[in-house]
PDB file of C-alpha atoms and ligand atoms in Angstrom:
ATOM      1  CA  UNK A 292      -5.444 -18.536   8.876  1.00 34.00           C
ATOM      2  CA  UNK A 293      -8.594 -19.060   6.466  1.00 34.00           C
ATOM      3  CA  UNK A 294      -8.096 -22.002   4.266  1.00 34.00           C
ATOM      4  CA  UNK A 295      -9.408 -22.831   0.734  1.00 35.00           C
ATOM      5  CA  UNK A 296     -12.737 -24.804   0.526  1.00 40.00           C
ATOM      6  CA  UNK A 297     -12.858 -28.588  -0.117  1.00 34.00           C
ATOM      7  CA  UNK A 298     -10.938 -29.576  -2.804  1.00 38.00           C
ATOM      8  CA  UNK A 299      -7.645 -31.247  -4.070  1.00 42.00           C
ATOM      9  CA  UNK A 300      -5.244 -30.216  -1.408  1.00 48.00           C
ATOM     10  CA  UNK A 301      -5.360 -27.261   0.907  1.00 61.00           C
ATOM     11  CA  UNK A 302      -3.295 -24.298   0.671  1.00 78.00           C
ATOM     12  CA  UNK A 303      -3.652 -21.674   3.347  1.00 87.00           C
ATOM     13  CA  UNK A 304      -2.445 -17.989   3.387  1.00 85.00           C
ATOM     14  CA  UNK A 305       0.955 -18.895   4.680  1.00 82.00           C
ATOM     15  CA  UNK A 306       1.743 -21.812   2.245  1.00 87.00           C
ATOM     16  CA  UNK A 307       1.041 -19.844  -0.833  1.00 93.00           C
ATOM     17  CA  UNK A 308       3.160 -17.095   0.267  1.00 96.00           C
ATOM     18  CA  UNK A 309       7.025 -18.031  -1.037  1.00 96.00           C
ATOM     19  CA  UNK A 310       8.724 -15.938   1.007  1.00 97.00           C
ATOM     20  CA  UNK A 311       7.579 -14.369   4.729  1.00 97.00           C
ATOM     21  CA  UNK A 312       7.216 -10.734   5.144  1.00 98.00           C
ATOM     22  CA  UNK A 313      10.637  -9.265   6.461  1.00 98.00           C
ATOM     23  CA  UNK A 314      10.927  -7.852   9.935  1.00 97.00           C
ATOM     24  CA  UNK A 315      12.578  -4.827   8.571  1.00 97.00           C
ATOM     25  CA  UNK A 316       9.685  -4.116   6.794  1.00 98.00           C
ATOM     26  CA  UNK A 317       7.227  -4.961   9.912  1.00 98.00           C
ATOM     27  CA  UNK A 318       9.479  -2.645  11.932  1.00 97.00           C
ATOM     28  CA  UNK A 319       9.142   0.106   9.311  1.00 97.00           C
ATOM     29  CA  UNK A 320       5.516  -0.483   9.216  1.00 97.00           C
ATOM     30  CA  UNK A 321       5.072  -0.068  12.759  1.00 97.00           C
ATOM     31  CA  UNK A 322       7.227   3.224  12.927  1.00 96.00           C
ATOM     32  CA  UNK A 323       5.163   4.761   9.306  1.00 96.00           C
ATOM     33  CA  UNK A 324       1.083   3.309   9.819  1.00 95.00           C
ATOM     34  CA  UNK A 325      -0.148   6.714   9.515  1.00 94.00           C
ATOM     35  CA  UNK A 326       1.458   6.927   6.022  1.00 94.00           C
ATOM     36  CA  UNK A 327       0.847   3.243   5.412  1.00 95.00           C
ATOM     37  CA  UNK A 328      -3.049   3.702   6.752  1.00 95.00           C
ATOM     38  CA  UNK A 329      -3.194   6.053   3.473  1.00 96.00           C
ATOM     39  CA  UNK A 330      -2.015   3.296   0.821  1.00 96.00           C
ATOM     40  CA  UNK A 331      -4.055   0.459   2.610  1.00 96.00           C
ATOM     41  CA  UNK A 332      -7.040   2.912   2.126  1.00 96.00           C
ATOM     42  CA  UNK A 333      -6.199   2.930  -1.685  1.00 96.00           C
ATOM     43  CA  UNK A 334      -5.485  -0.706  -1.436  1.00 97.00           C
ATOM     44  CA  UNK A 335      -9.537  -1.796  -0.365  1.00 98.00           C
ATOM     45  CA  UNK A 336     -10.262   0.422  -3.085  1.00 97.00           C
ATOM     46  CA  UNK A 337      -8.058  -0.908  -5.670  1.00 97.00           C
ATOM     47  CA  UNK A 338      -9.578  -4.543  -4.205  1.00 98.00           C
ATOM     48  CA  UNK A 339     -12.990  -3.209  -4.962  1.00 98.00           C
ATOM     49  CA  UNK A 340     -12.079  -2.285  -8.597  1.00 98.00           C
ATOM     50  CA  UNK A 341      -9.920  -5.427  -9.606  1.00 98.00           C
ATOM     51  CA  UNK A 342     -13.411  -7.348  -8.363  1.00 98.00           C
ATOM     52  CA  UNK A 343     -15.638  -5.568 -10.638  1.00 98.00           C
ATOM     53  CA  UNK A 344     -12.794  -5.361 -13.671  1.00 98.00           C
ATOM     54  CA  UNK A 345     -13.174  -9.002 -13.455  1.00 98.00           C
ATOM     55  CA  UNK A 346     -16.823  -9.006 -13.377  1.00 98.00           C
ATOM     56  CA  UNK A 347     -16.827  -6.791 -16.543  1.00 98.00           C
ATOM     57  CA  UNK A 348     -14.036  -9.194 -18.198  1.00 98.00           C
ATOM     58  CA  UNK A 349     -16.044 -12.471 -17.471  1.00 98.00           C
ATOM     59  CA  UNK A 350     -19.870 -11.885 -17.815  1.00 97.00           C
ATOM     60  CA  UNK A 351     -20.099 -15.201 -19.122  1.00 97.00           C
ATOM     61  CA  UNK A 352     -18.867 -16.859 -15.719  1.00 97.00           C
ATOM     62  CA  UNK A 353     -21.974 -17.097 -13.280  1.00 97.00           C
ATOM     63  CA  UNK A 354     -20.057 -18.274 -10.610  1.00 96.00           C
ATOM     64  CA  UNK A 355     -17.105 -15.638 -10.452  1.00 98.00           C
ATOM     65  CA  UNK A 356     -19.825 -12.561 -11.227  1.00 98.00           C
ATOM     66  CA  UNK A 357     -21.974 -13.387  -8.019  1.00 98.00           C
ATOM     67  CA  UNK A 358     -18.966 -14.646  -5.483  1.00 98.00           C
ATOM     68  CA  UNK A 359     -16.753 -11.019  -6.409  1.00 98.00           C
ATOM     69  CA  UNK A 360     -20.001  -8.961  -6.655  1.00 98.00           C
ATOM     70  CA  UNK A 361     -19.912  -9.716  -2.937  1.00 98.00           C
ATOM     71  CA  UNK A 362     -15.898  -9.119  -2.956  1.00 98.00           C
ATOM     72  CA  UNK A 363     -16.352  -5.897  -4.359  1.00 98.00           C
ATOM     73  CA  UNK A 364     -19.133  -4.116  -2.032  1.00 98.00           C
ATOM     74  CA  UNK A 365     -16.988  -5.864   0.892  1.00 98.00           C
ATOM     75  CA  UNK A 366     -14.149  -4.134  -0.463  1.00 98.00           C
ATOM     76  CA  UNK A 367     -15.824  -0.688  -0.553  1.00 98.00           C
ATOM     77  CA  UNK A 368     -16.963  -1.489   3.568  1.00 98.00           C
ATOM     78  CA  UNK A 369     -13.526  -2.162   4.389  1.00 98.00           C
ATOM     79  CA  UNK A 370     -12.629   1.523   2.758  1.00 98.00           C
ATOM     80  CA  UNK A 371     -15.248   3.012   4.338  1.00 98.00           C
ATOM     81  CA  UNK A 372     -13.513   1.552   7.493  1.00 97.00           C
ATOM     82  CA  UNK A 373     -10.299   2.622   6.900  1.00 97.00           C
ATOM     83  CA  UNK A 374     -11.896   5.952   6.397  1.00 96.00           C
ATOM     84  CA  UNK A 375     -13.288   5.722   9.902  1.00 96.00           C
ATOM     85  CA  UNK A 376     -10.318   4.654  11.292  1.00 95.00           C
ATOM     86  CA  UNK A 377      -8.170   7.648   9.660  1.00 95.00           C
ATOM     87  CA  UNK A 378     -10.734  10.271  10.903  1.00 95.00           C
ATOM     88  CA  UNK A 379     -10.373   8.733  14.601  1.00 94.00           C
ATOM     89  CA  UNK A 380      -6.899   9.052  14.473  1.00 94.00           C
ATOM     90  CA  UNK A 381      -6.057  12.222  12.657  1.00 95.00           C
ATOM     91  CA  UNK A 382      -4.653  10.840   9.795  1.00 95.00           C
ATOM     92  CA  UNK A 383      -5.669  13.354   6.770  1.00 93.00           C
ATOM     93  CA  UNK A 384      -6.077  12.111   3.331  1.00 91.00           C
ATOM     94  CA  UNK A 385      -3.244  13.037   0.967  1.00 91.00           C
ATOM     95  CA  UNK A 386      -2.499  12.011  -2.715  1.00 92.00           C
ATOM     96  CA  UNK A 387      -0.092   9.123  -2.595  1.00 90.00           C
ATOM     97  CA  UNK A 388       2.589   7.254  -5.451  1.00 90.00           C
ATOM     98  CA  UNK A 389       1.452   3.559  -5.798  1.00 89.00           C
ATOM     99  CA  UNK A 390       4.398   1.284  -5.351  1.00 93.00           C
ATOM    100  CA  UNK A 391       5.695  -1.074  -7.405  1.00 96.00           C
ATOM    101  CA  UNK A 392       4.462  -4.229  -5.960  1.00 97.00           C
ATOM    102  CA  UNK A 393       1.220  -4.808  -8.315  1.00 96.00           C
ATOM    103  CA  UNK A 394       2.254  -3.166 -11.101  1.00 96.00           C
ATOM    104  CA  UNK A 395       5.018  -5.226 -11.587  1.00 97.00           C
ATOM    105  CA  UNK A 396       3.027  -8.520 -10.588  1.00 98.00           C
ATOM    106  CA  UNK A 397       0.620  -7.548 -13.376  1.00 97.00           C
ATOM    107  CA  UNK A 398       3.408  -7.195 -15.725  1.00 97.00           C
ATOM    108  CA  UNK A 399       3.880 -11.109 -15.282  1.00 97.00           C
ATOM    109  CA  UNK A 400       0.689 -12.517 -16.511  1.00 98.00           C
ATOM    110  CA  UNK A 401      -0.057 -13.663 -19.683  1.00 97.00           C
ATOM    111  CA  UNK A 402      -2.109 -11.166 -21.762  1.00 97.00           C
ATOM    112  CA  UNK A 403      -3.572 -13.798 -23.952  1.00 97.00           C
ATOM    113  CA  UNK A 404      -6.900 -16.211 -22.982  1.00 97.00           C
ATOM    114  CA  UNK A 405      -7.604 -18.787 -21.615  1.00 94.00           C
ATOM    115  CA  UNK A 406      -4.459 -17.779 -19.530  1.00 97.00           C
ATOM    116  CA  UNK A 407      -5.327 -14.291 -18.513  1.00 98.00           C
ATOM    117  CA  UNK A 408      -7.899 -15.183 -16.794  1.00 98.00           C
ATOM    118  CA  UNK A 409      -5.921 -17.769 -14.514  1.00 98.00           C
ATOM    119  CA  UNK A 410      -2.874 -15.372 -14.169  1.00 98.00           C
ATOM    120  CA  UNK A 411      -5.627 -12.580 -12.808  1.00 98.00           C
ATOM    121  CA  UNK A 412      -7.605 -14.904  -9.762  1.00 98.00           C
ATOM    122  CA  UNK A 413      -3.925 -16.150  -9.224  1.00 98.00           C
ATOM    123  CA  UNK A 414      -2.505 -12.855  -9.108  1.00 98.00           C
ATOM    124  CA  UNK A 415      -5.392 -11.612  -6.663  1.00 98.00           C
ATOM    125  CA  UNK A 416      -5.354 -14.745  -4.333  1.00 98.00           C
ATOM    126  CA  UNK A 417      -1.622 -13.541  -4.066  1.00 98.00           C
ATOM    127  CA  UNK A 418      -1.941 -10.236  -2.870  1.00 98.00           C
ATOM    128  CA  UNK A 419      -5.185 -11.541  -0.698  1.00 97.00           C
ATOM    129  CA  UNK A 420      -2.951 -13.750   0.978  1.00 97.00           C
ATOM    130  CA  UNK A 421       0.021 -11.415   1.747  1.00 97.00           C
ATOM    131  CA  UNK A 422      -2.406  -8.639   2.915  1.00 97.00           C
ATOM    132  CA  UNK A 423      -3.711 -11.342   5.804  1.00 96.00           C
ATOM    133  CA  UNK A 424      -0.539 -12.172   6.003  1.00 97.00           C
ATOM    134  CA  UNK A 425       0.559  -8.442   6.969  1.00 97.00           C
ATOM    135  CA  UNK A 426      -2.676  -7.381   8.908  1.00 96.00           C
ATOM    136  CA  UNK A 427      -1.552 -10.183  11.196  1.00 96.00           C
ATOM    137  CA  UNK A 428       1.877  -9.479  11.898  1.00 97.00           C
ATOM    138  CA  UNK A 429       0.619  -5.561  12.343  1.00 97.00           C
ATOM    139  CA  UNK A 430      -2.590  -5.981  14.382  1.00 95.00           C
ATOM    140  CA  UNK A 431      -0.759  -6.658  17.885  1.00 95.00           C
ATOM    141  CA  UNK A 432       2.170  -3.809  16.972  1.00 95.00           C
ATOM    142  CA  UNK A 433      -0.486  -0.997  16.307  1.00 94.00           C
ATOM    143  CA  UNK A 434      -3.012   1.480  18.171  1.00 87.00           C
ATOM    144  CA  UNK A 435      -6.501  -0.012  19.681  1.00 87.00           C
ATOM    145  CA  UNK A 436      -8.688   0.994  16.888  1.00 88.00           C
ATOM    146  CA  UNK A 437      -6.104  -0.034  13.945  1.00 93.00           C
ATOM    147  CA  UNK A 438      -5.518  -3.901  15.919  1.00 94.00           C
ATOM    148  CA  UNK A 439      -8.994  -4.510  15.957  1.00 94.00           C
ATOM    149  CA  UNK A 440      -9.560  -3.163  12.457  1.00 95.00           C
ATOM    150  CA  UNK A 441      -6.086  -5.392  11.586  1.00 96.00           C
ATOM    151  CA  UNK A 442      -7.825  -7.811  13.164  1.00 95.00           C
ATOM    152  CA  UNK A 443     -10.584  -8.616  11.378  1.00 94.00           C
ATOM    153  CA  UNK A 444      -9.606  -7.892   7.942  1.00 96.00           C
ATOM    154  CA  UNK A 445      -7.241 -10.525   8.390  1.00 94.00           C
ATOM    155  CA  UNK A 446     -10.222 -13.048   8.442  1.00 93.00           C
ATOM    156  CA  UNK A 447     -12.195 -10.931   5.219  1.00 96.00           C
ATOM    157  CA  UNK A 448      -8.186 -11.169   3.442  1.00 96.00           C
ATOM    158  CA  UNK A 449      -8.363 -14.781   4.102  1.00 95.00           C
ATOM    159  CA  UNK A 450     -11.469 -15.401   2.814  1.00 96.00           C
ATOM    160  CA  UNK A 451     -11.079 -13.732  -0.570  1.00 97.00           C
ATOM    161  CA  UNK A 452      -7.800 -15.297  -0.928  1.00 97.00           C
ATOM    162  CA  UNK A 453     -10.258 -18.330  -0.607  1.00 96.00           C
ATOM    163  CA  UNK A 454     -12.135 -17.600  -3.065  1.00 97.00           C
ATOM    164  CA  UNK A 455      -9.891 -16.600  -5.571  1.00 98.00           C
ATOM    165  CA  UNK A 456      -7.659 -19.815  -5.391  1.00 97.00           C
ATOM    166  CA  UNK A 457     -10.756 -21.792  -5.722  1.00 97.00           C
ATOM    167  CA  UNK A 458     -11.963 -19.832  -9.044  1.00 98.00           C
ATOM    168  CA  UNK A 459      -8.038 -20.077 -10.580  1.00 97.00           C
ATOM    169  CA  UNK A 460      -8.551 -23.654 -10.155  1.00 97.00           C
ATOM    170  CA  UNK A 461     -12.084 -24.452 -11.708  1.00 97.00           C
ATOM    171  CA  UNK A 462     -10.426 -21.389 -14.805  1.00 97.00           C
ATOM    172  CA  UNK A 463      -7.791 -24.438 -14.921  1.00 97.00           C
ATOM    173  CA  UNK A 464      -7.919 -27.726 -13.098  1.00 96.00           C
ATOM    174  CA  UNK A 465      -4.432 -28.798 -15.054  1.00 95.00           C
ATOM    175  CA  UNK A 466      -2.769 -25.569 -15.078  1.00 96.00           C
ATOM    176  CA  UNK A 467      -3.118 -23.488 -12.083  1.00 97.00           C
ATOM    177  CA  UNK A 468      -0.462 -25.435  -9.820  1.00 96.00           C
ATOM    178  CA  UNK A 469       2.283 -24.609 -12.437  1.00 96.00           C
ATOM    179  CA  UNK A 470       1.456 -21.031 -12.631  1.00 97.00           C
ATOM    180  CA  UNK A 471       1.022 -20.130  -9.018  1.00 97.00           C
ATOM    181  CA  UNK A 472       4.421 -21.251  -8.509  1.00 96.00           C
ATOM    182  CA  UNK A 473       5.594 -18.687 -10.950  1.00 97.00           C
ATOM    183  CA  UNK A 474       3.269 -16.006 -10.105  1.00 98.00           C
ATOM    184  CA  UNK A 475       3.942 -16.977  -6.496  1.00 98.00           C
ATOM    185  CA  UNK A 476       8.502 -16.844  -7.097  1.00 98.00           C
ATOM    186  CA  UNK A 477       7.702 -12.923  -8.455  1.00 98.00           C
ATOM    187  CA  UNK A 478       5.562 -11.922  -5.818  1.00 98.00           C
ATOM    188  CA  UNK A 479       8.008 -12.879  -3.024  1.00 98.00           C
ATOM    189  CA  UNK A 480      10.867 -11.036  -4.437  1.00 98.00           C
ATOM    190  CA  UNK A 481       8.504  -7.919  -4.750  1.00 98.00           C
ATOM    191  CA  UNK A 482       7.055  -8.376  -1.169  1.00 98.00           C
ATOM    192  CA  UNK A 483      11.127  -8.786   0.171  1.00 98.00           C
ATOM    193  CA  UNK A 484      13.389  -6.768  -1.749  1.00 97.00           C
ATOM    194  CA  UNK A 485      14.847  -3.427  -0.585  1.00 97.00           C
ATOM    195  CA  UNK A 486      12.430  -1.124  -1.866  1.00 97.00           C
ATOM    196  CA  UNK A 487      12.090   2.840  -3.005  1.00 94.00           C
ATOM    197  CA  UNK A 488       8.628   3.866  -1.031  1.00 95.00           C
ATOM    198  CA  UNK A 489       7.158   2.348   1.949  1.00 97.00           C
ATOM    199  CA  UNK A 490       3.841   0.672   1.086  1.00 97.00           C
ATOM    200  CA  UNK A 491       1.257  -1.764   2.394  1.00 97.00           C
ATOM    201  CA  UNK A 492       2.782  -4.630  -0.180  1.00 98.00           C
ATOM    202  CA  UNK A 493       5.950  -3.219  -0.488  1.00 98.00           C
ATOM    203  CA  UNK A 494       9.396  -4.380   0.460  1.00 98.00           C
ATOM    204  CA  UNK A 495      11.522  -3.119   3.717  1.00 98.00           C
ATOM    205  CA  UNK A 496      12.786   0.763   2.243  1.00 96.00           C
ATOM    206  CA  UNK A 497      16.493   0.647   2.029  1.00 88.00           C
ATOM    207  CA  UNK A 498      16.461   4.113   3.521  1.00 69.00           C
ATOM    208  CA  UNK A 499      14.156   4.993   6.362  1.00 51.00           C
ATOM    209  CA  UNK A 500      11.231   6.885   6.074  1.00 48.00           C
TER     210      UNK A 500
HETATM  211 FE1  FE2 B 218     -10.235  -5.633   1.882  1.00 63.24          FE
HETATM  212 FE1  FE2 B 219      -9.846  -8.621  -0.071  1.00 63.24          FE
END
């Protein structure tokens, strides 16, 4: 797994992450990745979006605005992947509910600054790191073309979680610990707990799809 750059301590993908992805919901996955191909689709481009929100939110910060300029068109080549990938295996695009799992995250940062902008990298390193996380339990369970896909996303998911984690901490060299732990608690329980749809962050359904 991809770990941060030279710093103060090391974190990787799986040390972040509070709580491991259930098997229910690996299972589940496994069963559904036709319907979960279609949120992951809308999940690179979501990626894409929260990379240039953040550009548009912090002109002033050289460093972030070149390192997710490059997150962002990566973002849009791992849609356009996906896209691929759908149209080799006759999955057609249909309209889809997000789930709850980052719109409930989001509802836990702080909507003030300075600490906005720490809640948002830490907030994105999280979901990086769980979506590694996920294309690595999936990527031996799934079709050819979707577990070399899986595959290396995995390492591109790794990297941006990277990234991010490094620009929470220079945002706040005292503060960042503290709050990733927080951010960190909520994100488990959204990844884990029984859930209502069946979605690329979500929790195992209580119900089967
Ligand atoms: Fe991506
Ligand atoms: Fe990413």
């Amino acid at each position: 797994m991809s770990e941060v750059a030279p710093g103060d301590g090391v974190e990787s993908v799986a040390s972040i992450l509070r709580a491991p992805t259930p098997p229910a919901w690996v299972e589940q996955a496994v069963r559904a990745w036709p319907q979960l191909l279609l949120d992951h689709a809308n999940c690179e481009k979501k990626a894409a979006s929260t990379a240039l929100a953040l550009m548009f939110a912090y002109p002033e910060d050289r460093a972030l605005t070149v390192a997710l300029c490059r997150v962002a068109r990566e973002e849009l080549r791992h849609f356009e992947q996906v896209v691929r990938a759908m149209d080799t295996l006759g999955v057609v695009f249909a309209r889809q509910r997000p789930g709850r799992y980052a719109q409930l995250l989001r509802g836990t940062l702080r909507s003030a600054e300075p600490g906005r902008k720490v809640d948002l990298l830490l907030m994105s390193a999280l979901i990086e790191a769980r979506s590694a996380e996920r294309f690595a339990l999936l990527a031996p369970r799934l079709p050819a073309p979707l577990a070399r896909l899986y595959t290396d996303l995995m390492s591109a998911e790794g990297r941006h979680f990277a990234l991010y984690l490094g620009l929470a901490r220079s945002a706040a060299p005292e503060e960042w610990r503290l709050r990733l732990v927080a951010l960190a608690a909520r994100e488990a329980e959204l990844a884990t707990a029984p859930d209502t749809a069946l979605r690329f962050h979500s929790g195992p359904v209580a119900v089967e799809p």
